[in-house]
mmCIF file of C-alpha atoms in Angstrom:
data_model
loop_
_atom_site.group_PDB
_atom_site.id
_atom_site.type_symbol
_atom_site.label_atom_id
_atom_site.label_comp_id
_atom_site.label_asym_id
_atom_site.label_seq_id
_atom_site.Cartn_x
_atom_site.Cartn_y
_atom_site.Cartn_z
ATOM 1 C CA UNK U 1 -35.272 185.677 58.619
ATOM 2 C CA UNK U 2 -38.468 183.698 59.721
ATOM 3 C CA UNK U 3 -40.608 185.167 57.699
ATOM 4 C CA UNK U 4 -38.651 184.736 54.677
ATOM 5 C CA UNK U 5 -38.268 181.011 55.513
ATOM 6 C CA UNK U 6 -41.664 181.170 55.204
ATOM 7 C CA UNK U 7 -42.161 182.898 52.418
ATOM 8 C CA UNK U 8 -39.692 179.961 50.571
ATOM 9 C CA UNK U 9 -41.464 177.654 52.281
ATOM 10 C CA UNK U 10 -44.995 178.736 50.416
ATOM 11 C CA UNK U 11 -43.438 179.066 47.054
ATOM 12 C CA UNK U 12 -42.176 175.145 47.834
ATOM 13 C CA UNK U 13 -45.422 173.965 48.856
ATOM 14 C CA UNK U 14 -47.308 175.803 46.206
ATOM 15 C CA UNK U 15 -44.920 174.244 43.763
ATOM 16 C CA UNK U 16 -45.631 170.618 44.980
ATOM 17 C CA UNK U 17 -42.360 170.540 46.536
ATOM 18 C CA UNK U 18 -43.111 171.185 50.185
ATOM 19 C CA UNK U 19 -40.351 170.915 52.584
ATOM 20 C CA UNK U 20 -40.099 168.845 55.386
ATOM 21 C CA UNK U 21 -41.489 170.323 58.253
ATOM 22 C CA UNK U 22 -44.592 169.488 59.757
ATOM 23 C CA UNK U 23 -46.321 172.797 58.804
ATOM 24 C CA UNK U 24 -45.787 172.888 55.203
ATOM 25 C CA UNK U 25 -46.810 169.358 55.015
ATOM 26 C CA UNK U 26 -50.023 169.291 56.270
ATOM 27 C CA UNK U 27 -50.323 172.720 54.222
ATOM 28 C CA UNK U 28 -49.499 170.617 51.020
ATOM 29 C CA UNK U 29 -51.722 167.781 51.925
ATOM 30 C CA UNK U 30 -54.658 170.231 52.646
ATOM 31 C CA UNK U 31 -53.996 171.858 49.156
ATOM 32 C CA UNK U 32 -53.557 168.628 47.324
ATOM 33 C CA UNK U 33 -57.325 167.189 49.059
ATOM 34 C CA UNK U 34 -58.546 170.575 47.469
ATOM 35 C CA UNK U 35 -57.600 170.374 44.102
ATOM 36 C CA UNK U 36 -58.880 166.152 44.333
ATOM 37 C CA UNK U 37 -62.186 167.852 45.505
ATOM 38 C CA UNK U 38 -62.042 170.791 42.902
ATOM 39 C CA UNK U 39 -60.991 168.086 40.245
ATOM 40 C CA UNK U 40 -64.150 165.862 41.156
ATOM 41 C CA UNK U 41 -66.805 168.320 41.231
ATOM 42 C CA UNK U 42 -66.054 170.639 38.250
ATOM 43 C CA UNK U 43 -64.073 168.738 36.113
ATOM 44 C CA UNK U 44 -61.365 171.087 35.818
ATOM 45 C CA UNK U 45 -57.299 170.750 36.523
ATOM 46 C CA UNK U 46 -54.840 173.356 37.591
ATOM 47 C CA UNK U 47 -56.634 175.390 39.896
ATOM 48 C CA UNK U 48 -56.440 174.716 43.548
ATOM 49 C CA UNK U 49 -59.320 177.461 44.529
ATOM 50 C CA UNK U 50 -56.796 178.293 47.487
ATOM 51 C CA UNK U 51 -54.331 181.670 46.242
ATOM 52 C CA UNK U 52 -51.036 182.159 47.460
ATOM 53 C CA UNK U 53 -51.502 185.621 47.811
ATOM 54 C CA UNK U 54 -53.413 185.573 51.148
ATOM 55 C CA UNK U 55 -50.884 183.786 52.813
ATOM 56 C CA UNK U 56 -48.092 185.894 51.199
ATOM 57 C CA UNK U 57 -50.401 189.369 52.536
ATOM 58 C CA UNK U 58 -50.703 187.741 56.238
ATOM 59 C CA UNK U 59 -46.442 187.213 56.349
ATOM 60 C CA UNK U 60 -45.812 190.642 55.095
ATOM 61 C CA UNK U 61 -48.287 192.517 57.154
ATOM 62 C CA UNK U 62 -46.973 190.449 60.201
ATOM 63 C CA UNK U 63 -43.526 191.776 59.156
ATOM 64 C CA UNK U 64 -44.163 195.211 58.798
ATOM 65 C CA UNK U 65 -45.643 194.989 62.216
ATOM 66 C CA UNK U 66 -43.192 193.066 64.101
ATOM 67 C CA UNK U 67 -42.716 195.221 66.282
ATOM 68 C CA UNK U 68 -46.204 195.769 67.851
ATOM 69 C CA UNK U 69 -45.717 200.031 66.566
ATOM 70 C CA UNK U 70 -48.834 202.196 67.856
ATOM 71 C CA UNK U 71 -51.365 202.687 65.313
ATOM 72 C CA UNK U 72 -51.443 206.207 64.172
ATOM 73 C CA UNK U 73 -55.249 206.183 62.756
ATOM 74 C CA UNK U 74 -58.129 203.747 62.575
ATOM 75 C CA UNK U 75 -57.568 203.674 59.068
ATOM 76 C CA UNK U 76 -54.047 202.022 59.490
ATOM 77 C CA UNK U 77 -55.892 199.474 62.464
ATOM 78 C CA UNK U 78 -58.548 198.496 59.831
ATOM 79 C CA UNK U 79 -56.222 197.726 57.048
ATOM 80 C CA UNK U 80 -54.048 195.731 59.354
ATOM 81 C CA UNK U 81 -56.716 193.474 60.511
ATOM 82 C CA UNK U 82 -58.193 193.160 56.921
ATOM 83 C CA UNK U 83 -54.459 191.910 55.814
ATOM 84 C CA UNK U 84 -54.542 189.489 58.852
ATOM 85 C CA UNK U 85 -57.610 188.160 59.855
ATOM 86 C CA UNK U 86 -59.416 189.050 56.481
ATOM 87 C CA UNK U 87 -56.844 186.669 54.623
ATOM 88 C CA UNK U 88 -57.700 184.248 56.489
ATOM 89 C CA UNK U 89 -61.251 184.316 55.603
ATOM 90 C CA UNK U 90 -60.810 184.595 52.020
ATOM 91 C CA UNK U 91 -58.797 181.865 52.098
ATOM 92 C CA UNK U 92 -61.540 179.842 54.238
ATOM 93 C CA UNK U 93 -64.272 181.118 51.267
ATOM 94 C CA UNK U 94 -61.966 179.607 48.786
ATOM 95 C CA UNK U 95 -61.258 176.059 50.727
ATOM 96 C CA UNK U 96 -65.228 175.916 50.539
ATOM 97 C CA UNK U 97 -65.935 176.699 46.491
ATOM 98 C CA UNK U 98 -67.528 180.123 47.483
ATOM 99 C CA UNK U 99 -66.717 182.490 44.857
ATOM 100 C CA UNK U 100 -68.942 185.741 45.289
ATOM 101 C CA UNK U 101 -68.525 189.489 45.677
ATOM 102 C CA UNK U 102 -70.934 189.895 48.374
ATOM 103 C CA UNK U 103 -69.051 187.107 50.535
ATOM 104 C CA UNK U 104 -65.957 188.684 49.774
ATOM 105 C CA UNK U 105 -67.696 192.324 50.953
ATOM 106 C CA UNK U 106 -69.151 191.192 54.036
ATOM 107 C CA UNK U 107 -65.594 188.737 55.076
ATOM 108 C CA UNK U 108 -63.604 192.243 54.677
ATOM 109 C CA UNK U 109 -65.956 194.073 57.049
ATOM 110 C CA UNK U 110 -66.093 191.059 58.933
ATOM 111 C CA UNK U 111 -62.487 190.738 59.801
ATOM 112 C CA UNK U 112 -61.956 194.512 60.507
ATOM 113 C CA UNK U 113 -64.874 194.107 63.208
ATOM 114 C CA UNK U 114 -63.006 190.840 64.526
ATOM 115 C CA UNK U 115 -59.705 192.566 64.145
ATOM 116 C CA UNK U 116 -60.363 195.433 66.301
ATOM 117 C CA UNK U 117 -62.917 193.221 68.949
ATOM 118 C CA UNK U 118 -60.126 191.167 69.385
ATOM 119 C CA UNK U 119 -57.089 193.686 70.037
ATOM 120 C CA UNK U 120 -59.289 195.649 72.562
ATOM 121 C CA UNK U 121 -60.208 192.271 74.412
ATOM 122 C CA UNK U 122 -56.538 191.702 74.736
ATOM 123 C CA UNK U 123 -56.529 195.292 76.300
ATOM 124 C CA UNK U 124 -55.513 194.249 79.592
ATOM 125 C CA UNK U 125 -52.425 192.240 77.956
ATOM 126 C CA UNK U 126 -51.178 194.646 76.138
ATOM 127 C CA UNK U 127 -51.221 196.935 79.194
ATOM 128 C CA UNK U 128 -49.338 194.687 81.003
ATOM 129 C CA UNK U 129 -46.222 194.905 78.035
ATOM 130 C CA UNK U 130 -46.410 198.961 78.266
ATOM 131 C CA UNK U 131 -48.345 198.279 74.340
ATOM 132 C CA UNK U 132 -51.300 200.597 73.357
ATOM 133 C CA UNK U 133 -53.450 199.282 70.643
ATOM 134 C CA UNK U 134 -55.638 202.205 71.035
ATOM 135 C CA UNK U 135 -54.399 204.434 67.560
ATOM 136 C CA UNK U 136 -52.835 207.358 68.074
ATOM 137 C CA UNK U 137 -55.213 209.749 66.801
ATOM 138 C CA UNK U 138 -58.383 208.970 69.219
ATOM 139 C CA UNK U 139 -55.841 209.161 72.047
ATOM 140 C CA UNK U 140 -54.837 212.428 71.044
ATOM 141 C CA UNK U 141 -58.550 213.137 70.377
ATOM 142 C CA UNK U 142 -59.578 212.474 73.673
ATOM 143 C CA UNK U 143 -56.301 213.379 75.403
ATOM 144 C CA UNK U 144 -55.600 210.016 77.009
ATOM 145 C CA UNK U 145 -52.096 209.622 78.133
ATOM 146 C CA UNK U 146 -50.292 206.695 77.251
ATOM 147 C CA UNK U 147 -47.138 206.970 79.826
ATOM 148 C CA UNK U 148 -50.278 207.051 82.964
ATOM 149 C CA UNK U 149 -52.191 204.607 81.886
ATOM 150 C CA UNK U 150 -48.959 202.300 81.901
ATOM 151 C CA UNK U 151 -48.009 203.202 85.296
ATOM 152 C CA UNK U 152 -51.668 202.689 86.408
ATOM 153 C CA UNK U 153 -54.036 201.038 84.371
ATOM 154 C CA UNK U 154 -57.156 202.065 85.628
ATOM 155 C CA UNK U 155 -60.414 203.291 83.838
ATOM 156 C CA UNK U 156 -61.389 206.926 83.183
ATOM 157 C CA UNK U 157 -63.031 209.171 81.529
ATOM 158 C CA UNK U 158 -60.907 208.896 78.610
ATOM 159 C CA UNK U 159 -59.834 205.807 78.081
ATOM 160 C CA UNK U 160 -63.718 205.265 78.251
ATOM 161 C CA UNK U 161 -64.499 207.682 75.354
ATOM 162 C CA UNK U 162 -61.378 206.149 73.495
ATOM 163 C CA UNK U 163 -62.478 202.848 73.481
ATOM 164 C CA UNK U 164 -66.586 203.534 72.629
ATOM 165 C CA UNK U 165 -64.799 205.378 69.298
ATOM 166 C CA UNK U 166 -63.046 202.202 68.673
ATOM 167 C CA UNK U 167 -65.925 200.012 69.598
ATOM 168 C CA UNK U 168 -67.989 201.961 67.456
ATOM 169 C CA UNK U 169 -65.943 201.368 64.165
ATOM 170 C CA UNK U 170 -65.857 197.563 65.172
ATOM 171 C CA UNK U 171 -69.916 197.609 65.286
ATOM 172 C CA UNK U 172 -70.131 199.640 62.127
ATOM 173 C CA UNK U 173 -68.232 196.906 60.245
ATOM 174 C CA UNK U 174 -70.111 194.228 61.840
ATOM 175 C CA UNK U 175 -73.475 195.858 60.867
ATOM 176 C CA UNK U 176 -72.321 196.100 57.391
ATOM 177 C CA UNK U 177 -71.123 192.621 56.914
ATOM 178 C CA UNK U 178 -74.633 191.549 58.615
ATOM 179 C CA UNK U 179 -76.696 193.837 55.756
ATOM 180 C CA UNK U 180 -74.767 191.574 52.750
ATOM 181 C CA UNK U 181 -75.898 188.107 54.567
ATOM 182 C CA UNK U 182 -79.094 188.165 52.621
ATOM 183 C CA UNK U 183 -77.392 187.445 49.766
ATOM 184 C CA UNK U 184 -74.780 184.930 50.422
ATOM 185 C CA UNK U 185 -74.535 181.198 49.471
ATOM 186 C CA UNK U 186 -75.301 179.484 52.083
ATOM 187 C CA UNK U 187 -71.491 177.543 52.287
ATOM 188 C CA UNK U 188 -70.014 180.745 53.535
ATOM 189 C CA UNK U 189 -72.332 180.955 56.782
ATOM 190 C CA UNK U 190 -69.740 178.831 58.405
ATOM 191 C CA UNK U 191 -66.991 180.952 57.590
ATOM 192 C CA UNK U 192 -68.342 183.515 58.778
ATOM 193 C CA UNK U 193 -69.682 182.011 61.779
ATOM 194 C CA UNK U 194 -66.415 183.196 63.418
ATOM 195 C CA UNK U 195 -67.376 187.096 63.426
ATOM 196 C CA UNK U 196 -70.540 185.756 66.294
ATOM 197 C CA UNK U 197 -68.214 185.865 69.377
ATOM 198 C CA UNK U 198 -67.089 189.112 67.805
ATOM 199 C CA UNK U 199 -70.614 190.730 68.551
ATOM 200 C CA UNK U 200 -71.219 189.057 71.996
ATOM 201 C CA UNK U 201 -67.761 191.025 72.976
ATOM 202 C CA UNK U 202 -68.634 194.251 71.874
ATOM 203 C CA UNK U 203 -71.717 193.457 73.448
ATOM 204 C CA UNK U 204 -70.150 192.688 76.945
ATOM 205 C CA UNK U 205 -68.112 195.754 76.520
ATOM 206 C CA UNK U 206 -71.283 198.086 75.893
ATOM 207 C CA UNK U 207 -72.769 196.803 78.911
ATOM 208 C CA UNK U 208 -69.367 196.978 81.010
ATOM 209 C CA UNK U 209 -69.750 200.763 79.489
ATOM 210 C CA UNK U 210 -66.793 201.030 77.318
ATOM 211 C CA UNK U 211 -64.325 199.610 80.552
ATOM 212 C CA UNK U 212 -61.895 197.196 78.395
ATOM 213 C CA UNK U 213 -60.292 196.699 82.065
ATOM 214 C CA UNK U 214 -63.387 195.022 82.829
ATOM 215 C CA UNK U 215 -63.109 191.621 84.193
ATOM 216 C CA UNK U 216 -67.090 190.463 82.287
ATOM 217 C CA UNK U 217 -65.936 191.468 79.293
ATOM 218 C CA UNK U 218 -63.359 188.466 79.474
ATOM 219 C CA UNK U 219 -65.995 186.203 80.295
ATOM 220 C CA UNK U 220 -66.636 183.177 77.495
ATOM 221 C CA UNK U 221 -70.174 181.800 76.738
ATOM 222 C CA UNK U 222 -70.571 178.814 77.954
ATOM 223 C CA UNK U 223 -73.529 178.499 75.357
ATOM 224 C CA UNK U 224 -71.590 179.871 72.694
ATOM 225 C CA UNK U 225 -71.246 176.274 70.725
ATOM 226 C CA UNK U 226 -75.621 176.487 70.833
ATOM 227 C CA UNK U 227 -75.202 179.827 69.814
ATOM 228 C CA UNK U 228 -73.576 178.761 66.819
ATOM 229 C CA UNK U 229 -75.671 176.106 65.742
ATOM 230 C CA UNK U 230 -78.758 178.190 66.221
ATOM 231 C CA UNK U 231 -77.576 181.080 64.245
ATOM 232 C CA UNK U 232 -76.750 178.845 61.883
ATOM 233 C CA UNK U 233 -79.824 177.154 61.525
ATOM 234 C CA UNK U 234 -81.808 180.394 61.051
ATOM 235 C CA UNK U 235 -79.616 181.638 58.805
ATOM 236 C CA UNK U 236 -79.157 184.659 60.495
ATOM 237 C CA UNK U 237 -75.673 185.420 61.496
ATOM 238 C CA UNK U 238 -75.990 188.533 63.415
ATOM 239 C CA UNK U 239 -77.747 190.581 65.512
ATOM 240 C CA UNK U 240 -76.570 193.832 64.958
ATOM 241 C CA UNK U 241 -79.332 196.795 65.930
#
């Protein structure tokens, strides 16, 4: 039922007709100082830049996983955090005029990399409400039982070997969206500024060797907002090796 208000609700605003609650408002005034903007700098009418369909994919993949179901493959984890936390980096490429393939490339890597960094840093969470994130086939793989890890979360051998895999297809990602950053314009470096803490985690974790119980891999940079600037300044996003 809540999504489905929601899913009125962004026809409503999308229409110019946004409803009165306090979301949905400052959705429509965000929308409406887009198209001003959009209007003043390329002349043209009708076009927002912002699509309804990434907010429309986020709601539906939230609903299909309301639940908080085991993932049975990586494949299935991927695609869920490209639905979720890639939508909302298209839709922060469009609220800055980027229109380009290669931004769009390395934001779907991108957000599969964050996706997966930030389930397994929530590990210890989802522990705690009898939830494994880890998908079912790697468990399997490296025969890692759920029901004793729930009764006592503690690392071992397997949960170890379970997480590198999954740690491993986070780093691919990031690696890949680092190889397209070459070639971007240089408004989406701050959109995809959010995929840096991504890297420091799965650096923590590395170092913590694979131990997503790990109280350092929880830690926050202090330095992080430096980090950012810096980064930014060189132009070079990532650090990938």
């Amino acid at each position: 039922m809540r999504m489905q208000f929601w899913r009125e609700s962004l026809d409503k605003v999308f229409a110019g007709v946004p409803p009165q609650q306090p979301v949905a408002l400052a959705l429509a005034y965000a929308i409406q100082e887009q198209e001003l903007h959009h209007q003043q700098t390329s002349n043209a009418t009708g076009d927002t830049g912002i699509s309804l369909i990434w907010f429309k994919r986020m709601i539906t993949e939230r609903e299909q996983n309301l639940s908080d179901p085991q993932f049975m493959t990586i494949g299935q984890m991927e695609a869920y955090c490209e639905n979720t936390f890639g939508s909302l980096l298209y839709l922060q490429l469009e609220s800055v005029g980027v229109k380009s393939l290669e931004a769009d490339h390395a934001a779907s890597h991108l957000a599969k990399a964050m996706g997966i960094a930030t389930m397994l840093r929530a590990f210890p969470f989802h522990m705690q409400q009898n939830r494994m994130i880890i998908p079912a086939e790697i468990t399997a793989k490296h025969n890692l039982s759920q029901e004793a890890l729930f009764r006592n979360p503690t690392i071992t051998p397997a949960l170890q070997d379970a997480t590198l895999e999954v740690a491993t297809s986070a780093h691919v990602h990031l690696a890949t969206a680092q190889s397209y950053m070459d070639n971007l314009p240089k408004a989406a470096l701050p959109v995809l500024m959010a995929g840096i803490p991504t890297e420091s985690y799965l650096k923590r974790l590395e170092q913590a060797d694979f131990n997503p119980l790990a109280p350092n891999t929880q830690q926050r940079e202090w330095y992080l907002p430096a980090k950012l600037w810096y980064r930014w300044r060189q132009g070079k996003l990532f650090d990938i090796k």
